[in-house]
Each structure stands twice: as structure tokens, then as C-alpha cells.
Amino acid sequence: MAGSATPMMAQYFDLKKEAGDCLLFYRMGDFFELFFDDAKTAAGVLDIALTSRGEHGGEPVPMCGVPVHSAEGYLARLIRAGCRVAIAEQVETPDEAKERAKREGTPSSKALVKRDIVRFVTAGTLTEEALLEPRRANMLAAVVEVRGTCGVATCDISTGRMELEECAPESLGAVLARIGASEVVAPEDWDDAPEDAIQRPRADFGNDSGEAALKKIHGVATLDGFGSFTRAMLAAAGGLIAYLDHAGRGKLPLLLPPVARSNSSTMAMDEATRASLEIVQAQNGGRAGSLLAEVDRCVSGAGARLLAEDLSAPLTDRQLIEDRLALVSEIHGDPLLRADMRKLLRAIPDIGRALGRIVAGRGSPRDLGQIRDGLIEARRLHGILAARKERPALLDALLPAITGHGALTDLLSRALVPSPPTERSQGGYIAEGYDEGLDELREVSGNARRAIAAMEARYKSETGISALKIRHNGVLGYFIEVPSKHADTLMEPESGFIHRQTMANAVRFNSLTLHEEANRIAEAGGRALAAEEAHFEELVSAVGQDRERIAATAAALARLDVSAGQAERAAEGGWCRPQVLDDASLAITGGRHPVVEAALAKQGERFVANDCALSPDDRLWLVGGPNMGGKSTFLRQNALIVLLAQAGGYVPAEEARIGLVDRLFSRVGASDNLARGRSTFMVEMVETAAILSQAGERSFVILDEVGRGTSTYDGLALAWAVAEAIHETNRSRCLFATHYHEMSRLAETCSALSLHHVRAKEWKGDLVLLHELAEGAADRSYGLAVARLAGVPNEVVARAKAVLAKLEKGRAETGGLAAGLGELPLFAATASQQEETRDTLRETLAGLDIDALSPREALDMLYRLRKEAGT
């Protein structure tokens, strides 16, 4: 690599240019090498040695490398670190390179093996088992705006599932939050593209090209059989398919027929709500501590992935919810059936992802074996479930999908050994008896190996060298090896042995007889491997032809696993089947927070259950009480119970009646978003503004401590106005937690607002938090008692007590914060009032420092003022 004009360097730079911002894995023998900045990045992420090789531009070339045989593990770490990788493989052998050099008139000694990028490995295009999390879907999304509407195309290429949808631009963030894509691609000239989106050429996002690509992939003349797709949906599909084609270098992965998704069919939740409720991941970004982790009792990876999707997109169609609940109820009511189902489902491999690898051209004999075993076990499960009488409608709909693969399973059972290997390069995965010709080749190879063993014994006898061995390696093939002290005997001209190699303590030889036997083994072995490879391709083709039905089986098995897991979780925790209604009620008896309850149980403590009863006449509960009293937990648990119910599962309560919720909003807790220049209070206000602009009568809103991030007067004023707006304008079901006791006066003017508080007592100077919800306003905040409980020094608490007494005395004398609130007009009377008119021209002129303006700045200011004046 000395100098900048070497052929290898030229080849590397050409490939690196093609790789763009991806790290380039450059194949050199048994290693993938990385150079320059790529090497520095990879060495830092992988914690491997950074070395140098030759020079370029007078400087040493940084480099590092990873072995080809263990590259998957390193790739996984790079992808998790946010890197993208281009794989440059050798696409010809050294001998082929020399032949090409001869044809081109180049000295064969300088022939450089051709390399080409065979694949881009990115977060959204993974299919390898070692690179994927078994219990997490790996979504790739493409987004584009077409005439004021955003099209969104999503695909999990590990299973082939593809969905198309559209939304308003302001709803795109919520849609992407629901999807949770590992990677998002968008047109390169779109100013409003999501942050961190991979930019691709605008030409890729054409609705005509998207429609044509889908028709070609699925071999149809029209997409009408798959559903109705808008221009925005098809444009996004075009971008998605073009990116997959780019990543696979012309080889597309498994793509099932697209499904049109309607946003109205699922409960809307924005990103802030999902983060606040910790639905699929906790605040620390991990799975532990999330609702998903606490609910998940699935025994398969596919089931866990589907459960996460259910929780991320609860249904709004009452009949679909009831169908899911009926299946869970059927399994819940029969513990023996539940145990049998879970035992069978646990034994079924992840056939959806095995199918994805096979269709993508990355499959192995083991994947074929997983398809075989999974379909056979699915048929057994079908036998158990089909025998039941009065089956739920959803079970009847699923049963046909988990059977009907008899011909394919028979073929795979005859063709494959019971436990096929993950690698096919060494053969041995086609079963004996499937191909007589292959069996004969194996017999020839076996006989030749036995002949070599007999030859070794004969040579030992003839030479009298008991340490003589016949060995094999990848360079010399078969050879005879003796200790150095016996080498002279075999060196004699008439010994019949030919010297091959001298080692430190041994000498290696060949013989004509051994050479002939080795050729027989090599020929038979090569022909056997070729035969197995041909059978592998035939089996892959058979599976590929049936891919849509196999994918349907995988989806049905996942749904059964989710239902059985929901039933198991309900049995564990004493959860109930919710009633889902079409009204605007919410009546929960003995509701509990599933995550908090589980955490307390580990500590040997009991969770205190609470009731919630919202109705059109009592739709806004104002909840007061001390910090740590359980207000936030109460708010969240009711939101999670609604979510679980509409996801089609049982809920942690004694009884639950859920009026369908179309949108769920949670503004509970907030943190700084410094990357966007937003303080905690700004984040709180942005989230509150979203609720006030989007919540409706069918929505459910939980709000905690609105206004706490600013001054006391500003905070109370905002909290008061927000509560009035939700009561009068949005008219949503709402739980509103606050420390402002003054807000209790809202009950005098808001007819559908009621007061509640979490109970607490002081006993001998200590605060006792009862975590019970009671009617009426809180009598006090217990802030000083909580501070003492938290370990604040006694002298500080004593000083705070003295200050508090002084403040309370002043409030009693002046009316305090609540002074004048009784004379406020109703919210409805003030909502239409306009802000006082502002004279912006006068304000601008008053703020000018005329003496500091340059002539040019003064002229620009005049033009600006004239424009503002509209003249």
C-alpha cells in the first residue's frame, strides 16, 4: 500500500466512494479490513487494535480488521452503535484474476482480485439471526410528503410484513413513534424530513415507480386485490423498495403483499405519551420496567413482537377488540388447554424469520429445518384447537392458516437430516435415502477414507515406523508424516515415497497410491457437495413458492401465542376481562398499575388498588395530595388499563368498563430537551398545547402538575386555564393532578369536575402515605413532611416551617393566591376574547438605536417597516 497509485489503493478508493458514509469492510483473504477513518471509528466501537499498513500521501495508513468467520458479531456491535456497513467481497478467485490478467495483457504476478460491494448492512435491513433481537421487530420506514399528505411505508424484512399508510404532516411524529423504526429513509430535498433520516434521491419516491415495483414483485397486473393505496402511500413504497434494492445490491428480501393501514383503526398516541407511559421501553431506554416487559408472557419471539405491536397500536374497533378478548377468555378459562398450547408454541422455531432469510438468499439448511419443524408442530396445535366445540370467531379464522402444508413438510422431512447445520459448505444436511446418486458418492468417499486408513497400517508395517501417520490439511491435501529421525528411510530413491515438506520435528511425504486415493475422495466429495447444493436450491425454491402461506402460518402462531400469553398473565395476577363500550364512560374498580405492583411484590409489599369512575357528568377529576402519595401512579394506571383493554387483553383490576378511547394523552413528568433548546417548562407547555389542540370528547387525558415549572402565580393561572379548557372546550375524560389547593374552587363553576385526593396522615411527626384515593379536596400538601422523609436536615426543615407559618399568615390576611378568583368570569365567556391590539410599528421604532444604524441598515429597516405597514 505504499504510495497513492497502487492498484489495490485505487480499487479501495473506488469502493469507498461507492460506499459513501458507510464503513467499508474490504475483504482480504480471511479478514475484512478497514482503513483510514473507517478503521479509527471501528477500532473505537469494537475495542480492537488500530494498526497501520504502508503509506498514503506520506502518512501511515490506519487499519484494523475482523475475521470473516466471526464478522456477524462485530457487525452487530457496529450497527448498535449507529454505524452502517458496506461489505466488499472478492468476486473472483486468484486463479481467475490471473487468467483475466493474461487476457488483458497484464503480468499475472500483478493481478488484483476483483472486489465489489455485495451488500449494505444497516439497522433496518438485517435478517441474520445473530444480528436481530428475537423479541423485537426490526422496522424500516420510508416517508415522503405528497401534496400536503405524508405517505409512510414500513417493512420488517426479517419477516416480510409490509404496511402502507398516510397521515397529516403534523401527525408524522406520532406515527413514527408508534412504528419505532430502526431506520427511516426520506427524500434528500425535504426540509421537514424526520431527524436522522437517511436521505435518498427524490426520484426514488415516485408513486408510479412505487406502484410498478409492487406489481413486479408480486406478479400482478393491479394492486386492487391487496387494497386501496393513495399516491402518498405508493410514493413511500417506491422509496422503501428502492432503498432495499440499493442495500441488497439488486437482491430484494422477502416482501409480502402490502396492507393498507388506517390511522382511525388504532388509538392515537403521540411520542410524549408513549414515553410517559413507558409502553414498550422504560425511561432509561431498556425493556425492563416497561409495560411490555411486565405483560409479556409469550413463549416465542414472534409472539413477543406481535404483543409489542398490539400495545403500541391499541384498537378502536369494538368488534375487533371483543374478538381478541374472546380468544383470551377461551384460553384463560381452560388451564390445561393453556398449558398444552404454550408447550407446543414454545417448541416452534421462529419460522417467519427463517423464511425471511431463505427468501433473501441468506438462508441455511438449519432455516429449512426450522420451517419443517415449525409447520409440523403447527399441524399438531391445529389438531388440539380444532377439536374444541363452540370456538371463538378469531380462533376459527386462525385455524386454516396453521395447517395445509403436508406436501412441503413431507418433502423437507425426506430431504433433510433431523438437525441440519447452519453452514452448507461442508454438506451433510441431505438425508440418506433421498438421492441414490448422492448416497453412492458418499459411499465412494467413505470407502476411500477406509482405504487410506488401511494404507496407513500397511505403510507402518512395511517401513517399521509405528509413528507414521497419514494426515490432511487445506494446503497439501493428504500426506504421510513421520518424525524427523525416521525420514531417511523414506528419502531413499526406491522407497516409493516423494518428499513434500520438512518441518521442525517431522517430514512429510506423498506416494502414488495415496495420491490416487486422495483424488478419488476429492472427486467424490466435490460431486457430493455439488449434489447437496443443487438439492438445497430446490428446497429453497419450494419454500419460496409457498412463502405467503408460510408467512400466514407464522402470523397465526404469533397471534395464538399472544392470546395464550395474555391469558397466562391474567391468571398470574388475577386480572379481569374488561367490558368495552361505545360510550364516554370509564369505570374501574380496584385498578392497579401492573409495573409498580410487580416491583412492590418483589419487595414483599402490597399495592393499594383504587377506583376510577368517569362519566359525561363527572368527566374531570382534580386529584390533590402530597408528593409520593400515589397521584402519578393513579393517573398512569388508568391510562394503562385503557390501553391494555383496547389492545385486546385482560386488565389489572377487579372490574373494568371502558368507553372506547380514540386518543390517549399523557403529560406526566417532563425533562429538559437541551438538544432542541427546550427547558422542562417549555417541553411541558408544548405537550399541553398538543393536548388542547387535539383532544376530543372520545379522548382520555392525564395531566400531572401543569404549571409547576414556572412562578407560582403563572403556574396556577396556567393550570386553572388548562383545566377550564379541557372541561369546557375539549370535554375529554381527564384526570388532573395538582398541588394548587386554590384550584378546588373550580368545582364551583365546572359542573362536570369533581375533587379527589390521595390520603396521608402525620403520626408522631412522621408522614404516613396511605396511597388511597378519597373524595374531596386535599387539606394540605405535607411538603415539609416529605422533605423530612427524604432526609433534608432538621434545621432546614425547621426554618422552612417558620417561613411557611409566615406565608400562611399573610395569605390568611390578604386572601393569598386565591384572592379575586371568585370574581373571574366563566371560561366560555373569555375564550373568544382577543389579545389586546399591539402596535408593532411603534414597538419596533421604540426599540431602535438610531445612532448605531449604518446607512444601509437604516434603509433596510425603512423597507421592513413599510412592508409591515402594508403600504
CSV table of N, CA, C and O in Angstrom, one decimal, residues 615-621 723-724 726-728 731 744-756 826-827:
chain,number,residue,atom,x,y,z
A,615,SER,N,-67.6,9.8,33.8
A,615,SER,CA,-68.8,9.8,33.0
A,615,SER,C,-69.0,11.2,32.4
A,615,SER,O,-68.3,12.1,32.8
A,616,PRO,N,-69.9,11.3,31.4
A,616,PRO,CA,-70.1,12.6,30.9
A,616,PRO,C,-70.5,13.7,31.9
A,616,PRO,O,-70.1,14.9,31.7
A,617,ASP,N,-71.1,13.3,33.0
A,617,ASP,CA,-71.5,14.3,34.0
A,617,ASP,C,-70.4,14.5,35.1
A,617,ASP,O,-70.5,15.3,35.9
A,618,ASP,N,-69.4,13.6,35.0
A,618,ASP,CA,-68.3,13.7,36.0
A,618,ASP,C,-67.0,13.3,35.3
A,618,ASP,O,-66.4,12.2,35.6
A,619,ARG,N,-66.6,14.1,34.3
A,619,ARG,CA,-65.6,13.6,33.4
A,619,ARG,C,-64.2,14.1,33.7
A,619,ARG,O,-63.2,13.7,33.1
A,620,LEU,N,-64.0,15.1,34.7
A,620,LEU,CA,-62.7,15.6,35.0
A,620,LEU,C,-62.5,15.5,36.5
A,620,LEU,O,-63.3,16.2,37.3
A,621,TRP,N,-61.6,14.7,36.9
A,621,TRP,CA,-61.2,14.6,38.3
A,621,TRP,C,-60.0,15.4,38.6
A,621,TRP,O,-58.9,15.3,38.0
A,723,ALA,N,-57.3,23.5,32.9
A,723,ALA,CA,-58.4,22.7,33.4
A,723,ALA,C,-59.8,23.2,32.9
A,723,ALA,O,-60.6,22.3,32.5
A,724,GLU,N,-60.0,24.5,32.9
A,724,GLU,CA,-61.2,25.0,32.3
A,724,GLU,C,-61.4,24.7,30.9
A,724,GLU,O,-62.5,24.3,30.4
A,726,ILE,N,-60.1,22.1,29.1
A,726,ILE,CA,-60.4,20.7,28.9
A,726,ILE,C,-61.9,20.4,29.3
A,726,ILE,O,-62.6,19.7,28.7
A,727,HIS,N,-62.4,21.1,30.4
A,727,HIS,CA,-63.7,20.9,30.8
A,727,HIS,C,-64.7,21.5,29.8
A,727,HIS,O,-65.7,20.8,29.5
A,728,GLU,N,-64.5,22.7,29.3
A,728,GLU,CA,-65.5,23.4,28.5
A,728,GLU,C,-65.3,23.2,27.0
A,728,GLU,O,-66.3,23.1,26.3
A,731,ARG,N,-63.8,18.8,26.5
A,731,ARG,CA,-64.8,17.9,27.0
A,731,ARG,C,-64.3,16.4,27.1
A,731,ARG,O,-65.1,15.5,26.9
A,744,SER,N,-59.3,24.0,43.8
A,744,SER,CA,-60.5,23.3,44.2
A,744,SER,C,-61.8,24.2,44.0
A,744,SER,O,-62.9,23.7,43.9
A,745,ARG,N,-61.5,25.5,43.9
A,745,ARG,CA,-62.7,26.4,43.6
A,745,ARG,C,-63.3,26.2,42.2
A,745,ARG,O,-64.4,26.7,42.0
A,746,LEU,N,-62.6,25.5,41.3
A,746,LEU,CA,-63.1,25.2,40.0
A,746,LEU,C,-64.4,24.4,40.1
A,746,LEU,O,-65.2,24.4,39.2
A,747,ALA,N,-64.5,23.6,41.2
A,747,ALA,CA,-65.7,22.8,41.3
A,747,ALA,C,-67.0,23.6,41.5
A,747,ALA,O,-68.1,23.1,41.2
A,748,GLU,N,-66.8,24.9,41.8
A,748,GLU,CA,-68.0,25.8,42.0
A,748,GLU,C,-68.5,26.2,40.6
A,748,GLU,O,-69.7,26.5,40.5
A,749,THR,N,-67.7,26.2,39.6
A,749,THR,CA,-68.1,26.7,38.3
A,749,THR,C,-68.1,25.6,37.2
A,749,THR,O,-68.7,25.8,36.1
A,750,CYS,N,-67.4,24.5,37.4
A,750,CYS,CA,-67.3,23.5,36.4
A,750,CYS,C,-68.2,22.3,36.8
A,750,CYS,O,-67.8,21.6,37.8
A,751,SER,N,-69.3,22.1,36.2
A,751,SER,CA,-70.3,21.1,36.7
A,751,SER,C,-69.8,19.7,36.6
A,751,SER,O,-70.3,18.8,37.3
A,752,ALA,N,-69.0,19.4,35.6
A,752,ALA,CA,-68.5,18.0,35.4
A,752,ALA,C,-67.1,17.8,36.0
A,752,ALA,O,-66.5,16.8,35.7
A,753,LEU,N,-66.7,18.6,36.9
A,753,LEU,CA,-65.4,18.5,37.6
A,753,LEU,C,-65.7,18.1,39.1
A,753,LEU,O,-66.5,18.7,39.7
A,754,SER,N,-64.9,17.1,39.5
A,754,SER,CA,-65.1,16.7,41.0
A,754,SER,C,-63.7,16.7,41.6
A,754,SER,O,-62.7,16.5,40.9
A,755,LEU,N,-63.7,16.8,42.9
A,755,LEU,CA,-62.4,16.9,43.7
A,755,LEU,C,-62.1,15.6,44.4
A,755,LEU,O,-63.0,14.9,44.9
A,756,HIS,N,-60.8,15.2,44.3
A,756,HIS,CA,-60.3,13.9,44.9
A,756,HIS,C,-58.9,14.2,45.4
A,756,HIS,O,-58.2,15.1,45.0
A,826,LEU,N,-66.7,33.1,33.6
A,826,LEU,CA,-66.5,31.7,33.2
A,826,LEU,C,-65.6,31.6,32.0
A,826,LEU,O,-65.5,32.6,31.2
A,827,PHE,N,-65.0,30.5,31.8
A,827,PHE,CA,-64.0,30.3,30.7
A,827,PHE,C,-64.7,30.5,29.4
A,827,PHE,O,-64.1,31.2,28.5
